Short mmCIF file of C-alpha atoms and ligand atoms in Angstrom, two decimals:
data_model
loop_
_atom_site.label_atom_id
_atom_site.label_comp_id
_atom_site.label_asym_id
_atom_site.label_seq_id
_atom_site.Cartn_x
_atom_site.Cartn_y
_atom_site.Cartn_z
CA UNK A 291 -22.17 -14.26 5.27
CA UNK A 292 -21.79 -10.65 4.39
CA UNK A 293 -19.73 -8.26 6.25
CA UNK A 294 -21.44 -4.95 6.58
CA UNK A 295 -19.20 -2.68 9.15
CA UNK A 296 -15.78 -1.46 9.11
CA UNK A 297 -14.61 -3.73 11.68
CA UNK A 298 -12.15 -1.07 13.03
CA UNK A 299 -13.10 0.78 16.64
CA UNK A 300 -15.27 3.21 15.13
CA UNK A 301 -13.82 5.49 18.44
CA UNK A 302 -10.63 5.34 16.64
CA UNK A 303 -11.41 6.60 12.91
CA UNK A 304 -9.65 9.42 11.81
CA UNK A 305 -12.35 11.65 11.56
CA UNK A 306 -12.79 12.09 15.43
CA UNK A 307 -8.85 13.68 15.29
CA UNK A 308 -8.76 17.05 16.12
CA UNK A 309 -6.60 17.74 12.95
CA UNK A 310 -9.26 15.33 10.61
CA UNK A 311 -9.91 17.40 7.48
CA UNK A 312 -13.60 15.58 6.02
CA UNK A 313 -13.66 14.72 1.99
CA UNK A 314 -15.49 17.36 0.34
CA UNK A 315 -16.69 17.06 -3.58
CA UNK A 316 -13.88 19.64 -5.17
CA UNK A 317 -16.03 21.82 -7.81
CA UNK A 318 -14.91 20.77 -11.02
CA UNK A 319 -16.21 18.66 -14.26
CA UNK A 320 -16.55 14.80 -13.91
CA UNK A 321 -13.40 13.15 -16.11
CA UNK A 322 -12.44 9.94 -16.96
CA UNK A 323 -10.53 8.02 -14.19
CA UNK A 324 -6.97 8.39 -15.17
CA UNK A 325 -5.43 4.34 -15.45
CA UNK A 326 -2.13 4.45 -15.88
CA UNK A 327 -0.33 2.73 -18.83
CA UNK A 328 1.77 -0.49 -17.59
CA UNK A 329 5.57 -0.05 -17.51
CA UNK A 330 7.15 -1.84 -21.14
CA UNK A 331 10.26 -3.50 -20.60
CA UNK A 332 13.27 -2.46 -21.98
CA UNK A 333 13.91 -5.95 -23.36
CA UNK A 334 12.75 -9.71 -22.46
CA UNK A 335 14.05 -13.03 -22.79
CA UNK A 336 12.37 -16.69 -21.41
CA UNK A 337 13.76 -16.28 -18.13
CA UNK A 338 14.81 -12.32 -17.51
CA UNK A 339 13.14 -9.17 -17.60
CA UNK A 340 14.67 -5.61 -18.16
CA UNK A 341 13.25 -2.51 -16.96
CA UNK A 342 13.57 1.88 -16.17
CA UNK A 343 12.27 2.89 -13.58
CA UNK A 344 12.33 7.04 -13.57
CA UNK A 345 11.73 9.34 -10.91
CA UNK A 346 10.68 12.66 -12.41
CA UNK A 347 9.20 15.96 -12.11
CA UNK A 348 6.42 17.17 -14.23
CA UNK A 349 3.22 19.09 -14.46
CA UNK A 350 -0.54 17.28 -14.53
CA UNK A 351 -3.39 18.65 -15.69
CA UNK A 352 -5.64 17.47 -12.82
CA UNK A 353 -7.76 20.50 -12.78
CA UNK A 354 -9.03 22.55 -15.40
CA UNK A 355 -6.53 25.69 -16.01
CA UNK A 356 -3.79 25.65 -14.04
CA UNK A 357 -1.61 22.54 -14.27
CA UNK A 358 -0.36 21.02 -11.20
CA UNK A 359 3.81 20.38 -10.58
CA UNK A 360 3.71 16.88 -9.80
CA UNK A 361 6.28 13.83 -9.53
CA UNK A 362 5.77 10.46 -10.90
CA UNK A 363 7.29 7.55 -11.93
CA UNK A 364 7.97 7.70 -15.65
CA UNK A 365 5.36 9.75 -15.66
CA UNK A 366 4.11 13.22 -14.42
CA UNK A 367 2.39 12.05 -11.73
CA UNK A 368 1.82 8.70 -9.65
CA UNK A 369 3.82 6.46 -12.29
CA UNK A 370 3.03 3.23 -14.45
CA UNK A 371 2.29 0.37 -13.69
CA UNK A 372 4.81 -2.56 -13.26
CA UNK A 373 3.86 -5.88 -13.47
CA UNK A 374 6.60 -9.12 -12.01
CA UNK A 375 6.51 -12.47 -12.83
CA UNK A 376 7.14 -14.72 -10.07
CA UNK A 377 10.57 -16.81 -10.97
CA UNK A 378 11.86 -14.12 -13.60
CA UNK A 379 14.74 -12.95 -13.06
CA UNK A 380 14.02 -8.81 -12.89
CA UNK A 381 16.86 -6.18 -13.79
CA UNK A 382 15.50 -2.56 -12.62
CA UNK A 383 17.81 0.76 -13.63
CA UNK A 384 16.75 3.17 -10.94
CA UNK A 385 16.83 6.56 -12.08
CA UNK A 386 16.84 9.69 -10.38
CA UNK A 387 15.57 13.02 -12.18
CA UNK A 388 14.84 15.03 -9.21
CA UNK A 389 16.31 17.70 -7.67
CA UNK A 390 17.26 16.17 -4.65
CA UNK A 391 18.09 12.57 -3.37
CA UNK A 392 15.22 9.95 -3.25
CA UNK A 393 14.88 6.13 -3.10
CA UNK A 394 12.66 3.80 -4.74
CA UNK A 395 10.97 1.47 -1.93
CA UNK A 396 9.69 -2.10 -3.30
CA UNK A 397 6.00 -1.90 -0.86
CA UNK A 398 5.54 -5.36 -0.33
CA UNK A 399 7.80 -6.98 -2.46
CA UNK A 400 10.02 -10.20 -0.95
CA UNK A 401 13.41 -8.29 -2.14
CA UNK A 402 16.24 -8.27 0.37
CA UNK A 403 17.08 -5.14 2.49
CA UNK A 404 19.29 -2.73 3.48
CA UNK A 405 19.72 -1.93 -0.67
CA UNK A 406 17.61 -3.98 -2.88
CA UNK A 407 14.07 -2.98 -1.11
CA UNK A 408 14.97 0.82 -1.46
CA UNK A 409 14.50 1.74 2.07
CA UNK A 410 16.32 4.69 3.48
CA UNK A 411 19.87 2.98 3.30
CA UNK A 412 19.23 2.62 -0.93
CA UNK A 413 19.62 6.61 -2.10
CA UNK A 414 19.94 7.32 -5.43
CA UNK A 415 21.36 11.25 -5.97
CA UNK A 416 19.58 13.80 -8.15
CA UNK A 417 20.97 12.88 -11.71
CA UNK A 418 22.41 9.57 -10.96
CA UNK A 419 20.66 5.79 -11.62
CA UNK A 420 21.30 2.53 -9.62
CA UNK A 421 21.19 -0.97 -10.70
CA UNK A 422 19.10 -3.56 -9.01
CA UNK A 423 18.30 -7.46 -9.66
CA UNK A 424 16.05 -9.81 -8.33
CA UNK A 425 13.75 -12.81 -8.47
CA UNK A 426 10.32 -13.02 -6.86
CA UNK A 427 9.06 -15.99 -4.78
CA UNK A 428 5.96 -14.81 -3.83
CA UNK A 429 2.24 -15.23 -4.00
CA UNK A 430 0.64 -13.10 -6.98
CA UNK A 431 -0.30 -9.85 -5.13
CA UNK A 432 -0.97 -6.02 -5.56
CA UNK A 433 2.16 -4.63 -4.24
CA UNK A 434 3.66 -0.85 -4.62
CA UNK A 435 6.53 1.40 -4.88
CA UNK A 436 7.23 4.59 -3.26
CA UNK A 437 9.88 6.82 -2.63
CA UNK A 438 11.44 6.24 0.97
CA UNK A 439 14.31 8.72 1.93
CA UNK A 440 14.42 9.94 5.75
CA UNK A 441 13.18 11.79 6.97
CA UNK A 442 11.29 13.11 3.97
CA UNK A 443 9.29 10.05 2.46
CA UNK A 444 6.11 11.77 3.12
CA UNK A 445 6.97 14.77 1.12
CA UNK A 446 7.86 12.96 -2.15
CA UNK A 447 5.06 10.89 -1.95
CA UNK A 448 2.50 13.84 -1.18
CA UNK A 449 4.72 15.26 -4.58
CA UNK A 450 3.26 11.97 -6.05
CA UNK A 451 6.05 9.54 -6.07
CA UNK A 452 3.39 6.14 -5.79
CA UNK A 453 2.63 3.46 -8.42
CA UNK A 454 0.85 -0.02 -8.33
CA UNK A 455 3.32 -2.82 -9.08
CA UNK A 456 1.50 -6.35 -9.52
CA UNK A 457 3.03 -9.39 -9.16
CA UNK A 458 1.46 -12.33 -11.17
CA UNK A 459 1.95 -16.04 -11.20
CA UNK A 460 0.37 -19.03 -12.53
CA UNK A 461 -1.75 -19.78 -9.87
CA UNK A 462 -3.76 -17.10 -9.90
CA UNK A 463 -3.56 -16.94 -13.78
CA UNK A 464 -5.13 -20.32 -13.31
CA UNK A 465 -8.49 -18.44 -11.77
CA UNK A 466 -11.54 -17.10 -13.31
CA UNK A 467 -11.05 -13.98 -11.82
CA UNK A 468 -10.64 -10.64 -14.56
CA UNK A 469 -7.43 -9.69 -15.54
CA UNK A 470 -8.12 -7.27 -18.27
CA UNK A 471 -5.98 -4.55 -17.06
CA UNK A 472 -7.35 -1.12 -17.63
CA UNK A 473 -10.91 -3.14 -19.24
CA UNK A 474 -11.68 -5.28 -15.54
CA UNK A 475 -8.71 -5.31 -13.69
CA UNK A 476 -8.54 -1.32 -12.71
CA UNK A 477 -6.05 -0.30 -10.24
CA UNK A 478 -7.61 2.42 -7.74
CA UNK A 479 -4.92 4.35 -5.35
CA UNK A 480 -6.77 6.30 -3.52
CA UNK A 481 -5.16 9.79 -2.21
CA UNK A 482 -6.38 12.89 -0.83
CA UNK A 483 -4.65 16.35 -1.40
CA UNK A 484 -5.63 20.34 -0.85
CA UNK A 485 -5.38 22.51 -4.01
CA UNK A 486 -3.89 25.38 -3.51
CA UNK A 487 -3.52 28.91 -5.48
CA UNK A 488 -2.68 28.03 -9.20
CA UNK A 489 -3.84 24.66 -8.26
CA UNK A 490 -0.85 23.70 -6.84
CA UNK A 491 -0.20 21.49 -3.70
CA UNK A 492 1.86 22.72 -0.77
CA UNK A 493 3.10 20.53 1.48
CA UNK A 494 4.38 22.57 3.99
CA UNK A 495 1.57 24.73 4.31
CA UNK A 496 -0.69 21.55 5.20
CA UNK A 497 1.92 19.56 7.38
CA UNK A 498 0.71 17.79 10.43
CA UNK A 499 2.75 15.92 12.61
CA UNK A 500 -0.39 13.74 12.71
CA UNK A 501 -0.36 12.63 8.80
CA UNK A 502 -1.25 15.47 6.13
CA UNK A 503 -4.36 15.95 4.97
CA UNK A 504 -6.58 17.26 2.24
CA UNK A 505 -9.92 17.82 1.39
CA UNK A 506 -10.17 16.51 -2.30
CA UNK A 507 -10.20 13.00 -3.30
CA UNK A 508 -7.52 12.06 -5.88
CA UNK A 509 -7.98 8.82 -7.04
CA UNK A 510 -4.98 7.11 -9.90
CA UNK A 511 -4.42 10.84 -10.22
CA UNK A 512 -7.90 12.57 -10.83
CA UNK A 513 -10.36 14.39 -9.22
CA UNK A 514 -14.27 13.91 -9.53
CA UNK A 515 -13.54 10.18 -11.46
CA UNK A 516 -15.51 8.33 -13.62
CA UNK A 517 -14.66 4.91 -15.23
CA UNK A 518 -17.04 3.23 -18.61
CA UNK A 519 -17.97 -0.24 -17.13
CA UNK A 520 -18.32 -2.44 -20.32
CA UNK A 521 -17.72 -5.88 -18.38
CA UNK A 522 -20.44 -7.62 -15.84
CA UNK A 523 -17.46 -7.74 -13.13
CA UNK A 524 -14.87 -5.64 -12.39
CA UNK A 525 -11.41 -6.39 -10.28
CA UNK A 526 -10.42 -3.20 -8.49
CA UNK A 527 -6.97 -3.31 -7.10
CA UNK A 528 -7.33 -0.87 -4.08
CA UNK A 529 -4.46 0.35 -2.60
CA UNK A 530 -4.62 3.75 -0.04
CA UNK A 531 -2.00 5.56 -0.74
CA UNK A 532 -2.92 8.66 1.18
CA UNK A 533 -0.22 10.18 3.91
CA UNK A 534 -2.45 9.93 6.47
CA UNK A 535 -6.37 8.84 5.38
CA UNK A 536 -8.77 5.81 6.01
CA UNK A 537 -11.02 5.10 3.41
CA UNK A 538 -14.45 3.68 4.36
CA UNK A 539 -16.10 2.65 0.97
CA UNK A 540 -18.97 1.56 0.02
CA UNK A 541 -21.15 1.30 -3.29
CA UNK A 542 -24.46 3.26 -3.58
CA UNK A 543 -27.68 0.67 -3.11
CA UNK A 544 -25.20 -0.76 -0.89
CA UNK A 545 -23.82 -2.84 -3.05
CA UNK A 546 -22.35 -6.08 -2.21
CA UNK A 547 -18.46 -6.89 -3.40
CA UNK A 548 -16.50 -9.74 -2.58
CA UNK A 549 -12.80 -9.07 -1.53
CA UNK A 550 -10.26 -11.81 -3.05
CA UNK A 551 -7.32 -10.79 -1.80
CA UNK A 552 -5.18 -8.71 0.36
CA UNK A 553 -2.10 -6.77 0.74
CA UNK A 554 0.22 -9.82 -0.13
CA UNK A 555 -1.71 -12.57 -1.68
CA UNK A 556 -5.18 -13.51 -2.37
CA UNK A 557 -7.22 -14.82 0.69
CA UNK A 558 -7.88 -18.24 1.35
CA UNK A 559 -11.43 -17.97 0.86
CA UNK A 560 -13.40 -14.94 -0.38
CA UNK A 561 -14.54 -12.74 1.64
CA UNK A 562 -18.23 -10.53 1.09
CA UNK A 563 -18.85 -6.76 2.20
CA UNK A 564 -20.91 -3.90 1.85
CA UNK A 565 -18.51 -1.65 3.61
CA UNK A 566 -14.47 -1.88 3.84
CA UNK A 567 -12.20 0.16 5.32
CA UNK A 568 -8.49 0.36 4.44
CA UNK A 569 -5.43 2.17 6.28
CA UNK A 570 -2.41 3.83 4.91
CA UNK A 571 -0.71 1.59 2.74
CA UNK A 572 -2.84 -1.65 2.84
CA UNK A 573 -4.22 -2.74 -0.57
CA UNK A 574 -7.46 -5.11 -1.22
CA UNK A 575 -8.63 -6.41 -4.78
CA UNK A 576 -12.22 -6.78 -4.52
CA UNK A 577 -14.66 -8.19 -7.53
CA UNK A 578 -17.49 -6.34 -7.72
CA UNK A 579 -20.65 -7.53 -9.76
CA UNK A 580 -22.89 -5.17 -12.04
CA UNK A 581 -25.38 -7.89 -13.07
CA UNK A 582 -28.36 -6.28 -11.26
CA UNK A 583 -27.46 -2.92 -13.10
CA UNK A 584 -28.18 -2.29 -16.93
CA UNK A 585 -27.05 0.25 -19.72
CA UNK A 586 -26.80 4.17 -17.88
CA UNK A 587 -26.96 3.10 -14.78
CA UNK A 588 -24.61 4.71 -12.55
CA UNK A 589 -23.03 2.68 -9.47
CA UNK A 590 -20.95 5.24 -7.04
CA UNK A 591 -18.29 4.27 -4.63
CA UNK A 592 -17.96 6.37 -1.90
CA UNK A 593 -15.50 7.04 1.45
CA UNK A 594 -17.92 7.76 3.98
CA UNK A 595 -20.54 10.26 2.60
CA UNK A 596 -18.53 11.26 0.10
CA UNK A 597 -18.57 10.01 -3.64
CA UNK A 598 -14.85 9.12 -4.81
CA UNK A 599 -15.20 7.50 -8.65
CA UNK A 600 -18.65 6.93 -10.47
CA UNK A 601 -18.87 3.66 -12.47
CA UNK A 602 -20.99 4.20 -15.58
CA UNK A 603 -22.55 1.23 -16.59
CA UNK A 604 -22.84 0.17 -20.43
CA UNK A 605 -23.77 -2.46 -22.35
CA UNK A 606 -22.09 -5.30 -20.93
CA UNK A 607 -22.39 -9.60 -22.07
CA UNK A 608 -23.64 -11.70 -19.28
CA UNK A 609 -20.40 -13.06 -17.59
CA UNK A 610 -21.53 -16.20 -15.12
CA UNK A 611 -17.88 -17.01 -13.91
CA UNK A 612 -17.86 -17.34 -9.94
CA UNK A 613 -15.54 -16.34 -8.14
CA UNK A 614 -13.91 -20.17 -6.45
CA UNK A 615 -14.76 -20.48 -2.91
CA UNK A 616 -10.93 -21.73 -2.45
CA UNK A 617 -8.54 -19.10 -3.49
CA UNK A 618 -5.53 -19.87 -2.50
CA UNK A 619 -4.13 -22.59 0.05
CA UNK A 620 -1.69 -21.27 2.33
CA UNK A 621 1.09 -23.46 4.20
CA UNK A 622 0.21 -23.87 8.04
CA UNK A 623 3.28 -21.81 9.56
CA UNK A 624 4.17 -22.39 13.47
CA UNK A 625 6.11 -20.10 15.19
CA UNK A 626 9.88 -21.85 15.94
CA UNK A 627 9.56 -22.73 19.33
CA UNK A 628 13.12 -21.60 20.52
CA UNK A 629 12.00 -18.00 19.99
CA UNK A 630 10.20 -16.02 22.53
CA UNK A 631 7.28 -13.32 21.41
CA UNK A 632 8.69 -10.22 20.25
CA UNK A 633 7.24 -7.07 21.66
CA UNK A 634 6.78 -3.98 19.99
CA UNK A 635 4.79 -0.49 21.44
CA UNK A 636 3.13 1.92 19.41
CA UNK A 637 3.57 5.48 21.09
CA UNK A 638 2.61 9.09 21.40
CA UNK A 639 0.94 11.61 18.86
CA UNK A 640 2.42 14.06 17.03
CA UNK A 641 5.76 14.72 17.32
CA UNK A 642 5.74 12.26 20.42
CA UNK A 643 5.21 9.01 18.57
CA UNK A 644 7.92 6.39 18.98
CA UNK A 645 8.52 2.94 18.65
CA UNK A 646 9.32 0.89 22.07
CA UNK A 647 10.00 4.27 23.62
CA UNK A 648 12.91 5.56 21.14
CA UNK A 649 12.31 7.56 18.07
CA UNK A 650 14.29 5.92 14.90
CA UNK A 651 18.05 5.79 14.37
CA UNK A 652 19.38 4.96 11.19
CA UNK A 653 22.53 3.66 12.54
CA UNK A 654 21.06 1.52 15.26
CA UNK A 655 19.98 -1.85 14.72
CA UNK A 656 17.02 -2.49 16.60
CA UNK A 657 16.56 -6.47 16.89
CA UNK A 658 17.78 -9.42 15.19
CA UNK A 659 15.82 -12.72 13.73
CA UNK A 660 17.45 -15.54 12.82
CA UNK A 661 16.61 -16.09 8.55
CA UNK A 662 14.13 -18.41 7.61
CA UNK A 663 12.52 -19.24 11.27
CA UNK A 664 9.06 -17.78 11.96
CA UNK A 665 8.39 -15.40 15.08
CA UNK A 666 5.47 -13.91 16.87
CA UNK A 667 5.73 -10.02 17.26
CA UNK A 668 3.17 -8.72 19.48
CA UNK A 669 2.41 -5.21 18.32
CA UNK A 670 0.47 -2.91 20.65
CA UNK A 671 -0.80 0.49 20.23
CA UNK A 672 -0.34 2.05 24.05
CA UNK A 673 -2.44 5.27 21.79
CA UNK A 674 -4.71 5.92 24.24
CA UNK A 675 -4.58 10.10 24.03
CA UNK A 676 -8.02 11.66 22.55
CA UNK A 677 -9.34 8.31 22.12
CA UNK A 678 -6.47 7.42 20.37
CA UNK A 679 -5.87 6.27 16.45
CA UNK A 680 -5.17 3.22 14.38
CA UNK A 681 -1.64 2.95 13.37
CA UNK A 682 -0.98 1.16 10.18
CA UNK A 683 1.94 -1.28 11.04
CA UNK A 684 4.04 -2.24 8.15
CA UNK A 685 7.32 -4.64 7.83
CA UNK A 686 9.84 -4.74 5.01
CA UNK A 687 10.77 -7.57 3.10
CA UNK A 688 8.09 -10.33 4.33
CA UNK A 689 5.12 -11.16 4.11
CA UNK A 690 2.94 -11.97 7.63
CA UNK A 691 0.13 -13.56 9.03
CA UNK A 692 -2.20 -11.42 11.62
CA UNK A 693 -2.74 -14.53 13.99
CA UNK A 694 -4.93 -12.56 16.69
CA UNK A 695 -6.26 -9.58 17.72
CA UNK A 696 -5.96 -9.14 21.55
CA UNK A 697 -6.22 -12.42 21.97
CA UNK A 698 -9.78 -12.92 18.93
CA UNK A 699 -9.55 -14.30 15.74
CA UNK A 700 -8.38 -11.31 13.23
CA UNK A 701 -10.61 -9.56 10.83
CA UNK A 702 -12.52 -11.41 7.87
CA UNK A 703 -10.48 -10.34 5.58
CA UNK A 704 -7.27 -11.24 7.37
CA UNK A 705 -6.38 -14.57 6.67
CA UNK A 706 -4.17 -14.03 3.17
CA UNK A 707 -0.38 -12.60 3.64
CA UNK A 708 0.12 -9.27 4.89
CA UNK A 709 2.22 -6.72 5.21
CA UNK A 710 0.52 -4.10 6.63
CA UNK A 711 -1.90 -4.21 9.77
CA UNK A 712 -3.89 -1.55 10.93
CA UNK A 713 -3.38 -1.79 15.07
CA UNK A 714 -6.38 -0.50 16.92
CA UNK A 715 -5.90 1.95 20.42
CA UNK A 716 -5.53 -0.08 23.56
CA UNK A 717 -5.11 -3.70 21.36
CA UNK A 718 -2.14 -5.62 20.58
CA UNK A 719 -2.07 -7.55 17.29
CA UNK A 720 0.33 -11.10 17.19
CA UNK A 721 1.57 -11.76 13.53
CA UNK A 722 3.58 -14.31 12.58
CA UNK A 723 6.99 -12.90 11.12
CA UNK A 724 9.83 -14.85 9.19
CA UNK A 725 12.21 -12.86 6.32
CA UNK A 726 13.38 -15.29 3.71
CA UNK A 727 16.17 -13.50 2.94
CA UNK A 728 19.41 -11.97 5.55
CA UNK A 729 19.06 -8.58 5.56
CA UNK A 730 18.11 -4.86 7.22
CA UNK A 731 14.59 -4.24 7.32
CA UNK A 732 12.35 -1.40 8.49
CA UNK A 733 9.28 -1.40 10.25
CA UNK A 734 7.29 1.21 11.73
CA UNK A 735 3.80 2.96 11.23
CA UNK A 736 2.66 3.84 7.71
CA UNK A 737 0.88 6.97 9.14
CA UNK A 738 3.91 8.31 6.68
CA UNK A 739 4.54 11.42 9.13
CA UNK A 740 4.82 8.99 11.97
CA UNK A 741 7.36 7.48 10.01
CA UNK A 742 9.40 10.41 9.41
CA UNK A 743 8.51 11.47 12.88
CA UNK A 744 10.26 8.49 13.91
CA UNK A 745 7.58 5.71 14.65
CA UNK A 746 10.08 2.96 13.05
CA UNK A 747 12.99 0.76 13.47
CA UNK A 748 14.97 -2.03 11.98
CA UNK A 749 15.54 -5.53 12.28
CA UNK A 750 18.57 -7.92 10.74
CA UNK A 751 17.79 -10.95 9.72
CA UNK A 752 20.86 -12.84 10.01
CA UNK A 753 22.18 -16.73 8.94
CA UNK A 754 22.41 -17.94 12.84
CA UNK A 755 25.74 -20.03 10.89
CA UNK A 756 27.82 -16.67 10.71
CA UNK A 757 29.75 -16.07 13.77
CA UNK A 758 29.65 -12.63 13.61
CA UNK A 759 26.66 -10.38 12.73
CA UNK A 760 27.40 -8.99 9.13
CA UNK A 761 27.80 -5.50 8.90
CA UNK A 762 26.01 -3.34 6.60
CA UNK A 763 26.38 0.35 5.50
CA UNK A 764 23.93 2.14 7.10
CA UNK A 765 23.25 5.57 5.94
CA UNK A 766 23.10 8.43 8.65
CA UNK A 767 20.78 11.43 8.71
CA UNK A 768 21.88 14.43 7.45
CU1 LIG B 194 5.55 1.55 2.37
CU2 LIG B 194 8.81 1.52 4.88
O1 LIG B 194 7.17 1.58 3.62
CU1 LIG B 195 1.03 6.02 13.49
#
């Protein structure tokens, strides 16, 4: 079967906000899609791995003349790319060259909160580094990190602070699936920005309460994108990384692709499209297949009408791998019976959105879970102003299973580990939850302005053994 719509309520899309601002091909030549180099350790042994990880200002030339003040990740702009090994032991120097505080937020990583996952609570002052360890036990996934200080996350990473992290393990190294990187396994993160005088970007001049917005595509860094196709299949690790943007793609000839996996681990069974839409902050590695196509051919992905990165087909040798029609075979998780359905409401527009009626608190815990034991949350989106939008719902720290939607079997291309679910106006999504680790964690809407806005709030897992609750420093805003 082969999926050919969006799935989302089309009523819903982005582009009927009053605020949308529509793609629009920036004037400028066609270069090659940036893919950014993968992050060396600083040293390696059997079992542990070493690594810098540098926030920094810089300048990118994205346009021609004038270059573009950026932030990055040991780099300009965006960053490298990490790569974990599931069951190494990781050691991670944070370290901060900006002018003002940030933190460095582990996207979809199974690291412990309040400190380790780099939420708000984890700041790391201009000039200064932190130390952080640990080990992954996780499914091999496309995970990211971004800068998460409140209440300006979405500032620093409209500045650029975003980079693909990928975890591996031998499972998946056990596939015939490309993992070239850079050759067939291309990481895409797909952004939007508005260039202003000097071609620079200005986030204040753009803000919306809403989610900023810009008309240019910016995809692994660059504008107008192409990439030299010298493989019969490609893996493209999509991730949206945009503030506030869908992306509806789709391949000219309307290609088909198969998607393999999802935000946090490869789906059970494969899944085919011709069109896929993504919210803020979900990811999707799809496999798509050039064997129709020969030498100068051109194949063009687009996000609605509007081409993003042009794939330039060369000489390529006949690869007849298939993809396995079992990926990956997830445990069967029941909720524990002794907890009850937790609810959670998805509020307002603007500078009205909350979460369960309050706006966020640093200092306030907002629920409890006991460690280890799985729980339905219920998350509904009350949105029903203007039609109303999809809020991207994201949890720290776990990784989740979308069990229904109002009450239906979820999406296709639901049925891996997530950690981010797009919630529809008017429905309520049931995932299963359970945090493997004590801890703080954040949820909240990855619209990132909602976020700052204060569409989040936290949860502690706690060991139901302890007698007390621990306590844990919480920062304050300031
Ligand atoms: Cu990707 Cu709390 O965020
Ligand atoms: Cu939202």
């Amino acid at each position: 079967k082969i999926n050919t719509d969006y799935f989302f309520d089309e009523a819903a899309f982005n582009t009927h906000d009053g605020g949308y601002v529509p793609l629009e091909v920036y004037d400028a030549p066609e270069v090659p899609l940036a893919i950014p180099p993968l992050l060396e350790p600083d040293q390696e042994t059997a079992t542990d791995a070493y690594y810098t990880v540098e926030a920094q200002a810089g300048e990118t030339q994205i346009l021609p003349g004038a270059k573009t003040k950026t932030w990055g990740y040991n780099a300009s702009l965006l960053g490298k790319t990490i790569v974990y090994h599931v069951g190494k032991h990781n050691h991670v120097t944070l370290k901060n060259s900006l002018p003002e505080l940030t933190t460095f937020h582990w996207h979809g990583l199974g690291v412990s909160g309040p400190y380790i996952d780099g939420g708000c609570h984890a700041p790391v002052y201009p000039g200064e580094e932190s130390k952080i360890e640990f080990t992954l036990h996780q499914p091999a996934a496309t995970t990211w990190l971004h800068a998460h200080p409140c209440p300006s996350t979405a500032e620093q990473v409209w500045h650029g602070l975003a980079t693909m992290v990928i975890v591996k393990d031998e499972h998946e190294e056990s596939l015939p699936l490309p993992r070239n990187y850079g050759v067939d396994d291309i990481p895409l993160v797909l952004q939007d920005r508005r260039f202003h005088e000097n071609n620079q970007w200005d986030y204040r001049e753009d803000y919306d309460p809403d989610g900023v917005q810009g008309p240019t595509a910016l995809i692994n860094g660059t504008v107008n994108p192409y990439f030299d196709v010298t493989t019969q299949k490609l893996r493209l690790r999509i991730l949206d990384g945009a503030n506030r943007r869908e992306w509806r793609l789709h391949f000219s000839d309307n290609l088909e692709f198969t998607q393999i996996a999802g935000d946090s681990s490869l789906l059970p069974e494969p899944v085919k499209f011709t069109k896929l839409m993504l919210t803020c902050a979900e990811r999707a590695e799809i496999i798509v297949d050039f064997k129709d196509y020969k030498e100068g051919d051109v194949v063009t992905l687009f996000s609605d009408d509007v081409p993003i990165v042009r794939f330039r087909i060369h000489d390529f040798t006949p690869d007849n791998t298939v993809v396995p029609d079992k990926l990956i075979d997830l445990p069967k998780e029941e909720a524990d019976p002794d907890l009850p359905v937790r609810a959670i409401l998805m509020s307002g527009m603007d500078e009205e959105v909350m979460l369960n009626g309050k706006k966020f608190n640093m200092q306030r815990i907002d629920a409890t879970q006991p460690v280890g034991k799985a729980q339905y949350w219920d998350i509904t989106n009350s949105n029903d102003m203007v039609g109303g939008m999809v809020h991207p719902f994201h949890v720290h720290g776990t990784e989740f299973l979308v069990i229904s939607r109002n009450g239906h079997e979820p999406y296709a291309n639901e049925h891996g580990y997530k950690d981010t679910v797009g919630v529809n106006p008017g429905e309520t999504v049931r995932i299963l939850v359970r945090f493997a680790q004590t801890g703080v964690y954040m949820y909240h809407c990855h619209i990132i302005e909602h976020e700052d806005g204060g569409m989040m709030a936290q949860i502690q897992s706690y060991d139901p053994a302890e007698k007390e609750l621990k306590k844990y420093k919480l920062m304050d805003m300031d």
